[in-house]
Amino acid sequence: MTQNPIQLTNSRYRLGYHLMAPAGWINDPNGFCYFKGYYHIFYQYHPYSAEWGPMHWGHARSKDLIHWQTLPTALIPGDSEDKDGCFSGSAIVKDDTLYLIYTGNNYYDDGDPDHYWQNQNLAYSQDGIHFTKYDKNPIIATPPTDNTQNFRDPKVWEHDGHYYVALGSQDQAKLGRLLLYKSDDLKQWQYLGPIAHSQSVEQEGYMWECPDLFHLNGQDILVTSPQGIAAQEQQYLNLHQTGYFVGELDYQAPKFKRGDFHELDQGHDFYAAQTMLTPDGRRVLIGWLNMWESEMPEQVDGWAGALTLPRELIYQNNHLYQMPVAETKSLRQQKLRDEQLMVQSETELVNNQSQVEINLQLDSTKTTAQHFVVQFTDPQTHANVQLEYDFAQQLFTLKRSDRSDARFAQLRSNEKLQIQIFVDTSSLEIFLNQGESTITERYYFDHAPQISLTSDQDLAFNCQIYQLEKQSNNYQINE
C-alpha cells in the first residue's frame, strides 16, 4: 500500500528563516557539502508522520546558506542493506560526482526495537538532485568483532590522496569510541582500528554518535555527540550532549591524541552537529534544533524539528567559538532600533515581532550592577523565557516557564559583553561574547514575544535590533 506524506495542518510554530522539512519529522543534519554552485544539506527525515520512523534523507540546497530550496528526497530505505532506515552520514565530491556515505539500519524479525544490525553504504549523483545507491552495497558490511551493534554515522574526508571515514561506535565494554577506515576509491575500505575511546560512561559516554573530524587553525578537532555523560551542576544537562575534543590525528599510528570533552552549546535544543569547509575556506557547522525526548508541540500540526542557523567555527585561545555566518546579515529587512539604552526598570526592546535579531553591547567595567535580565514573554499567556546575567559569577542562566531545568553559560571574561540573539517563531539562538558560548532553544508561544530588558542598577547598552525576513517557506523543486 502506498503511503501519502503527512501534510501540515497548522503553521503557528513554523519558523521564518530556519530550514525545515515541508512536513513530517526531521532530526540530524547529514551530507553537508558544496557541489556545482550550491550548498547541500540533507537530514534524517520521516515524511509519513511527525514522529521518528524509518529514516529517509531529506534534501535542500542553497546559494547562500540562508535561503534553501527543498529538493526531492535523496535516499529512501527498503533495500536489503537499509531495509529499516537510511541513518546518518556525510558527503564528499570526487570526479565531478557527489557521493553520500550513510548507515543502513536493519532490524531482526523478532519485534525487538533494540535488536538490529548496522552497515555502511554508498550513493552517488551527477546532478546533485537524483541519487543512485551503489549496486555493491554495503561498502562496510560489519563492525569489528570487539564492537556492539552500534556502528553508525560515517564522516568522510580526503587526506594526502586517500579517503578516510570516521565512525561512531561502542565497544563490548559499552563505551563510546571512534573507528577509522581508509580507501582509495570510496568503495573498498580498510579498517585501521579505534583511534579514540571514552574514558568512562560518566565522563565521556557509552556511545559516540555523529562524529565530525576536521583541521582548524593548527588543530584537529573532533565534534561528536556522546550519549550517557553524567549531568553535573551546570554542565551536561541534556539527555545527550554535543561537544568537541581538541587534539592531533596521527594517521600512521593511527590515533587521535586529544584533551578533554567540551560542550558545544548550552541550550536545551542542540544535537548531532555536522560541519563542512566552504569554498572560501570557512569551517561551518549546522546542528539539529531539537533534542531527543523533548516535548515538540508542533507534532500535532504535522511536523517536528528544524536545523540551526549555519555557524562559522573559529578556534582561538584554546576554545572553539561559533558565530552566525556572515550571510545571516542578508536576513535583515529593517533596522528597528540603533541607540544607547539606559536601563534599570523594565525597558521594552521590541514587541510583536516573531523574526528579529537583537544585538546588545555593554562595558561591564563601568557599572556596579549585579545582574540584568533579557526576558521574552507571551503577552497573552505570560509564558516566558529569561536570560539572566550575574556579573560577579560571569554567568548567564536561562530559565523557561515551561521547564524546571535551567541552563548555564559560563564566560571566560566579561569586561566587554556582547549578546546576539536570533529570534524566530519558535526558536532562540543566543551567541554570547562573539560565540564564546551559545544557547539554542525551541520555545512555544501563542503570540509574538514581548522582549524586555531589566537591571538592578543603571546600565548603558548599545542596542541594535533588526526585523528579519520571514521566508514564504522553503519551496520545493520536483526536477
XYZ file of C-alpha atoms in Angstrom:
479
model
C 0.000 0.000 0.000
C 1.380 3.385 -0.995
C 1.739 5.854 1.868
C 0.945 9.511 1.430
C 3.278 12.058 3.018
C 1.848 13.807 6.054
C 0.515 17.330 5.494
C 0.788 20.437 7.647
C -2.423 21.276 9.485
C -1.267 24.439 11.256
C 1.639 26.858 10.702
C 1.538 28.541 14.113
C 5.041 27.373 15.127
C 6.623 27.256 11.664
C 9.949 29.028 11.601
C 10.524 32.060 9.418
C 14.160 31.655 8.321
C 15.352 28.247 9.575
C 15.468 25.155 7.414
C 12.574 22.738 7.982
C 11.083 19.884 6.010
C 7.810 20.641 4.169
C 6.130 18.428 6.800
C 6.961 15.324 8.817
C 9.759 14.574 11.264
C 13.422 15.623 10.908
C 16.495 15.171 13.068
C 20.259 15.013 12.359
C 21.773 17.117 9.556
C 23.652 14.912 7.079
C 25.837 15.251 3.993
C 26.659 18.955 4.449
C 28.730 19.942 1.385
C 29.200 22.227 -1.633
C 28.582 20.866 -5.130
C 28.203 22.581 -8.529
C 27.446 26.032 -7.191
C 25.146 25.047 -4.329
C 25.462 24.262 -0.658
C 23.686 20.981 0.040
C 22.279 19.788 3.327
C 20.494 16.512 3.940
C 18.667 15.497 7.095
C 17.141 12.499 8.800
C 13.542 12.580 7.637
C 10.303 10.701 8.116
C 7.831 12.078 5.571
C 4.833 9.984 6.659
C 4.374 11.226 10.225
C 5.589 13.835 12.682
C 7.193 11.026 14.697
C 10.560 9.335 14.278
C 10.156 6.446 11.843
C 12.091 4.614 9.120
C 14.658 7.248 8.230
C 14.898 8.816 4.784
C 17.343 11.518 3.687
C 15.528 14.798 3.137
C 17.444 17.270 0.990
C 17.760 21.007 0.422
C 20.173 23.274 -1.420
C 21.147 26.935 -1.189
C 23.294 29.510 -2.927
C 23.957 31.425 0.294
C 23.462 29.057 3.284
C 20.343 31.037 4.243
C 17.675 30.661 1.550
C 17.014 26.962 0.996
C 15.176 25.089 -1.736
C 13.643 21.752 -0.791
C 14.657 19.005 -3.219
C 13.220 15.525 -3.754
C 14.024 13.006 -1.018
C 17.555 11.770 -1.710
C 17.560 8.355 -0.022
C 14.629 6.069 0.678
C 15.039 2.941 2.849
C 13.855 -0.511 1.870
C 16.704 -2.205 0.031
C 18.386 -5.262 1.502
C 21.194 -3.188 3.011
C 18.990 -0.452 4.538
C 15.592 -2.074 4.851
C 14.673 -0.245 8.074
C 16.345 3.114 7.642
C 18.944 5.250 5.903
C 20.653 6.573 9.021
C 23.067 9.499 9.281
C 26.187 10.039 7.208
C 28.157 12.543 5.192
C 29.103 13.603 1.661
C 32.187 14.114 -0.482
C 32.777 15.298 -4.048
C 35.007 13.146 -6.282
C 35.396 13.247 -10.084
C 32.539 15.717 -10.517
C 30.228 13.335 -8.641
C 28.550 13.834 -5.265
C 28.899 10.755 -3.061
C 26.859 10.074 0.069
C 28.079 7.595 2.682
C 25.374 6.543 5.120
C 24.434 3.907 7.674
C 21.900 1.241 6.812
C 19.740 0.219 9.756
C 18.209 -3.245 9.791
C 16.033 -4.949 12.402
C 15.949 -8.642 13.127
C 12.468 -10.044 12.681
C 11.724 -10.563 16.368
C 9.841 -7.356 17.160
C 12.613 -6.074 19.442
C 13.476 -2.433 18.567
C 16.852 -2.817 20.316
C 17.830 -5.835 18.208
C 19.346 -4.560 14.957
C 22.450 -4.517 12.797
C 24.083 -1.573 11.032
C 26.319 -1.266 7.976
C 27.759 1.499 5.782
C 26.585 2.256 2.263
C 27.283 4.477 -0.734
C 25.056 6.505 -3.073
C 26.026 8.965 -5.792
C 24.710 11.714 -8.065
C 25.974 13.648 -11.067
C 23.377 16.427 -10.823
C 23.074 16.794 -7.041
C 19.345 16.003 -7.195
C 18.870 12.371 -8.234
C 20.809 9.720 -6.310
C 21.628 6.109 -7.134
C 22.601 3.579 -4.493
C 25.833 1.710 -5.243
C 24.985 -1.762 -6.574
C 27.606 -3.480 -4.399
C 26.411 -2.067 -1.064
C 27.248 -2.369 1.760
C 30.753 -0.937 1.406
C 31.468 -1.778 5.081
C 29.314 -4.746 5.933
C 30.013 -5.429 9.591
C 31.562 -3.744 12.621
C 34.822 -5.039 14.108
C 34.420 -8.112 16.286
C 35.040 -6.180 19.514
C 32.159 -3.785 18.764
C 28.485 -3.890 19.705
C 25.686 -3.431 17.155
C 26.105 0.370 17.482
C 28.128 1.246 14.384
C 26.965 4.344 12.523
C 27.193 7.933 11.256
C 30.187 7.821 8.863
C 32.083 11.087 8.338
C 34.196 11.044 5.168
C 37.132 13.253 4.118
C 40.224 13.223 1.915
C 43.803 13.497 3.197
C 47.045 13.129 1.182
C 45.293 11.433 -1.707
C 43.406 8.900 0.389
C 39.843 8.831 1.711
C 39.058 8.289 5.354
C 35.861 7.549 7.247
C 35.400 8.034 10.983
C 32.556 6.029 12.517
C 30.751 6.435 15.818
C 30.642 3.171 17.723
C 30.587 1.307 21.020
C 32.949 -1.389 22.239
C 31.991 -4.574 24.056
C 32.556 -2.843 27.396
C 29.736 -0.454 26.400
C 31.978 2.603 25.998
C 31.848 5.080 23.146
C 34.699 5.195 20.666
C 35.761 6.335 17.182
C 36.746 3.924 14.406
C 38.877 4.838 11.360
C 38.749 3.366 7.849
C 40.803 4.143 4.726
C 40.072 3.864 0.995
C 41.487 4.832 -2.401
C 38.152 4.801 -4.247
C 35.315 5.224 -1.663
C 34.210 1.631 -2.383
C 36.842 -0.664 -0.897
C 37.611 0.173 2.732
C 40.438 -0.958 5.033
C 39.818 -0.972 8.789
C 42.604 0.885 10.622
C 41.258 0.477 14.148
C 39.838 2.548 17.008
C 41.521 5.950 17.293
C 39.796 7.463 20.353
C 37.918 5.980 23.264
C 35.596 7.101 26.071
C 37.358 7.092 29.450
C 34.149 6.144 31.240
C 30.392 6.340 30.722
C 30.070 9.107 33.315
C 32.859 11.241 31.822
C 32.548 10.661 28.086
C 29.584 8.433 27.346
C 28.547 4.923 26.329
C 28.138 5.721 22.598
C 29.654 8.393 20.353
C 27.178 9.494 17.688
C 27.645 11.768 14.670
C 31.440 12.199 14.681
C 32.947 15.012 12.602
C 36.729 15.265 12.426
C 38.427 18.293 10.822
C 41.531 20.501 10.909
C 41.184 24.100 12.072
C 43.861 26.665 12.933
C 46.595 24.107 13.513
C 44.483 21.627 15.482
C 42.490 18.527 14.697
C 39.040 18.825 16.234
C 36.527 16.047 16.801
C 32.928 17.192 17.159
C 30.705 14.369 18.377
C 27.537 13.618 20.341
C 28.275 11.291 23.266
C 25.357 9.563 24.937
C 25.256 8.881 28.665
C 27.556 11.532 30.168
C 26.541 12.128 33.775
C 24.946 15.509 34.482
C 26.888 17.953 36.618
C 25.663 21.030 38.435
C 25.796 23.314 35.400
C 27.046 21.038 32.603
C 25.883 18.020 30.596
C 22.254 18.676 31.463
C 20.626 17.423 28.257
C 19.550 13.850 27.639
C 22.564 13.584 25.280
C 25.382 16.065 24.693
C 27.158 17.543 21.702
C 30.692 18.795 22.107
C 34.279 18.599 20.953
C 37.757 17.294 21.653
C 40.872 19.182 20.509
C 43.943 17.160 19.568
C 46.087 15.700 16.816
C 45.234 12.882 14.439
C 48.252 10.654 13.810
C 47.346 8.909 10.562
C 50.240 6.458 10.849
C 49.606 5.131 14.375
C 46.582 5.636 13.865
C 45.470 7.549 16.948
C 43.626 10.732 17.833
C 45.563 12.230 20.737
C 43.155 14.563 22.444
C 42.257 16.569 25.502
C 39.042 16.806 27.488
C 35.470 16.971 26.204
C 33.843 20.402 25.984
C 30.154 21.085 25.406
C 29.461 22.965 22.200
C 26.129 24.550 23.148
C 24.480 25.237 26.496
C 20.839 25.179 25.370
C 18.098 22.578 25.642
C 17.814 22.027 21.874
C 21.063 21.283 20.057
C 22.360 17.907 18.843
C 24.145 15.969 16.091
C 26.155 18.850 14.626
C 27.883 18.430 11.265
C 30.431 20.678 9.539
C 31.751 21.445 6.077
C 34.544 23.527 4.562
C 33.136 26.287 2.340
C 34.782 27.221 -0.974
C 36.222 30.347 0.704
C 37.822 28.309 3.497
C 35.393 28.684 6.416
C 34.508 25.749 8.651
C 30.714 25.958 9.009
C 28.507 23.932 11.361
C 24.783 23.116 11.376
C 23.019 21.212 14.162
C 19.619 19.708 14.873
C 17.419 22.346 16.520
C 15.760 19.934 18.953
C 16.627 17.219 21.465
C 15.553 13.608 21.918
C 12.564 13.078 24.234
C 11.711 16.793 24.336
C 8.129 17.887 24.016
C 7.512 19.085 20.475
C 4.101 20.798 20.357
C 4.362 21.187 16.580
C 3.893 17.435 16.141
C 0.111 17.797 16.329
C 0.436 20.206 13.370
C 2.096 17.626 11.122
C 5.783 18.408 11.566
C 8.677 18.218 14.040
C 12.206 19.530 14.074
C 14.396 22.056 12.279
C 18.059 22.839 11.683
C 20.063 25.636 13.286
C 21.448 28.645 11.502
C 24.816 27.886 9.917
C 27.648 28.862 12.268
C 31.243 29.631 11.410
C 33.700 27.875 13.720
C 36.789 29.753 14.914
C 39.429 28.086 17.074
C 41.434 30.544 19.163
C 42.670 30.853 22.753
C 42.226 27.082 23.177
C 38.492 27.443 22.625
C 36.057 26.742 19.796
C 33.891 29.777 19.034
C 30.672 29.723 16.985
C 29.380 32.756 15.137
C 26.401 33.027 12.784
C 27.779 33.032 9.241
C 28.151 36.473 7.666
C 25.359 35.607 5.236
C 22.795 35.907 8.044
C 23.044 39.683 7.564
C 21.089 39.207 4.339
C 18.050 38.406 6.508
C 17.926 41.955 7.849
C 14.902 43.770 6.436
C 14.641 46.846 8.613
C 16.536 48.406 11.493
C 14.093 48.742 14.378
C 16.490 50.275 16.911
C 20.021 51.653 16.929
C 20.725 53.586 20.085
C 22.280 53.656 23.518
C 19.788 52.453 26.117
C 19.986 53.393 29.786
C 18.242 50.503 31.517
C 17.138 49.927 35.072
C 13.438 49.272 35.443
C 11.857 47.111 32.769
C 12.575 48.527 29.315
C 10.844 47.189 26.240
C 13.221 46.286 23.444
C 10.765 45.115 20.820
C 7.194 43.882 20.689
C 5.022 41.874 18.325
C 7.893 40.684 16.104
C 8.380 36.973 15.510
C 11.603 37.294 13.476
C 14.203 39.660 14.933
C 17.924 39.915 15.583
C 18.937 41.654 18.817
C 22.463 42.947 19.417
C 23.433 44.253 22.854
C 26.881 45.509 23.881
C 27.921 46.535 27.368
C 31.137 47.707 29.037
C 30.898 45.890 32.362
C 33.824 47.805 33.864
C 31.613 50.908 34.024
C 28.839 49.577 36.232
C 28.214 48.421 39.774
C 25.119 46.450 38.717
C 24.884 42.875 39.942
C 22.669 41.419 37.238
C 20.377 42.066 34.302
C 17.669 40.036 32.577
C 16.546 39.775 28.958
C 13.003 38.419 29.028
C 10.794 37.009 26.283
C 7.116 36.965 27.271
C 3.919 35.842 25.576
C 1.735 38.924 26.142
C -1.430 36.826 26.481
C -0.419 33.656 28.315
C 2.596 35.172 30.157
C 4.721 32.149 29.249
C 8.320 33.353 29.307
C 11.979 32.694 28.714
C 14.521 34.585 30.843
C 18.204 35.109 30.150
C 19.835 36.451 33.319
C 23.447 37.582 33.711
C 25.300 37.603 37.037
C 28.277 39.981 36.895
C 30.123 38.504 39.874
C 29.982 34.937 38.554
C 30.289 35.916 34.864
C 27.401 33.521 34.353
C 24.338 33.512 32.106
C 21.355 31.466 33.301
C 18.468 30.621 31.009
C 15.109 29.800 32.611
C 11.813 28.875 30.977
C 8.343 28.932 32.449
C 7.542 25.609 30.755
C 10.558 23.741 32.144
C 12.005 23.341 35.620
C 15.580 22.775 34.434
C 17.728 25.857 33.818
C 20.739 26.059 31.512
C 24.017 27.823 32.247
C 26.698 29.552 30.160
C 29.917 30.431 31.960
C 32.014 33.157 30.328
C 35.792 33.399 30.494
C 35.878 37.186 30.835
C 33.236 39.878 30.961
C 34.878 43.273 30.508
C 33.048 43.687 27.217
C 29.761 41.825 26.985
C 28.244 41.110 23.582
C 24.900 39.381 23.162
C 23.469 38.457 19.768
C 20.049 36.802 19.729
C 18.227 35.411 16.698
C 14.518 35.169 17.490
C 12.288 33.093 15.226
C 8.682 31.976 15.617
C 9.593 29.077 17.892
C 13.365 29.240 18.342
C 16.079 31.294 20.019
C 19.753 31.153 19.081
C 21.875 33.151 21.516
C 25.538 33.975 20.835
C 27.495 35.325 23.813
C 30.779 37.232 23.525
C 31.233 36.559 19.811
C 30.304 32.922 20.113
C 32.384 32.004 23.133
C 29.195 30.362 24.356
C 25.883 29.647 22.624
C 22.409 28.741 23.879
C 19.955 27.136 21.461
C 16.288 26.766 22.339
C 12.902 25.863 20.924
C 10.094 27.775 22.666
C 6.345 27.800 22.051
C 4.309 30.966 22.485
C 0.816 31.614 21.182
C 1.771 35.168 20.235
C 4.885 37.047 19.115
C 7.008 37.787 22.182
C 7.338 40.985 24.101
C 11.094 41.326 24.646
C 12.326 43.454 27.541
C 15.487 44.278 29.468
C 15.699 44.823 33.240
C 18.625 45.628 35.532
C 19.066 46.156 39.265
C 21.027 49.376 38.592
C 21.507 51.760 35.678
C 23.190 50.034 32.764
C 24.167 51.578 29.429
C 23.652 49.213 26.499
C 24.445 49.799 22.860
C 21.426 48.277 21.161
C 20.744 47.354 17.543
C 17.612 45.428 16.595
C 16.692 44.258 13.106
C 13.473 42.894 11.734
C 14.388 39.727 9.846
C 12.999 38.207 6.707
C 10.165 35.753 7.041
C 10.532 33.406 4.117
C 7.409 32.160 2.421
C 8.566 28.623 3.199
C 11.248 26.506 1.601
C 9.891 25.942 -1.870
C 10.005 22.558 -3.483
C 11.789 21.568 -6.661
C 10.456 18.474 -8.408
C 13.061 18.121 -11.123
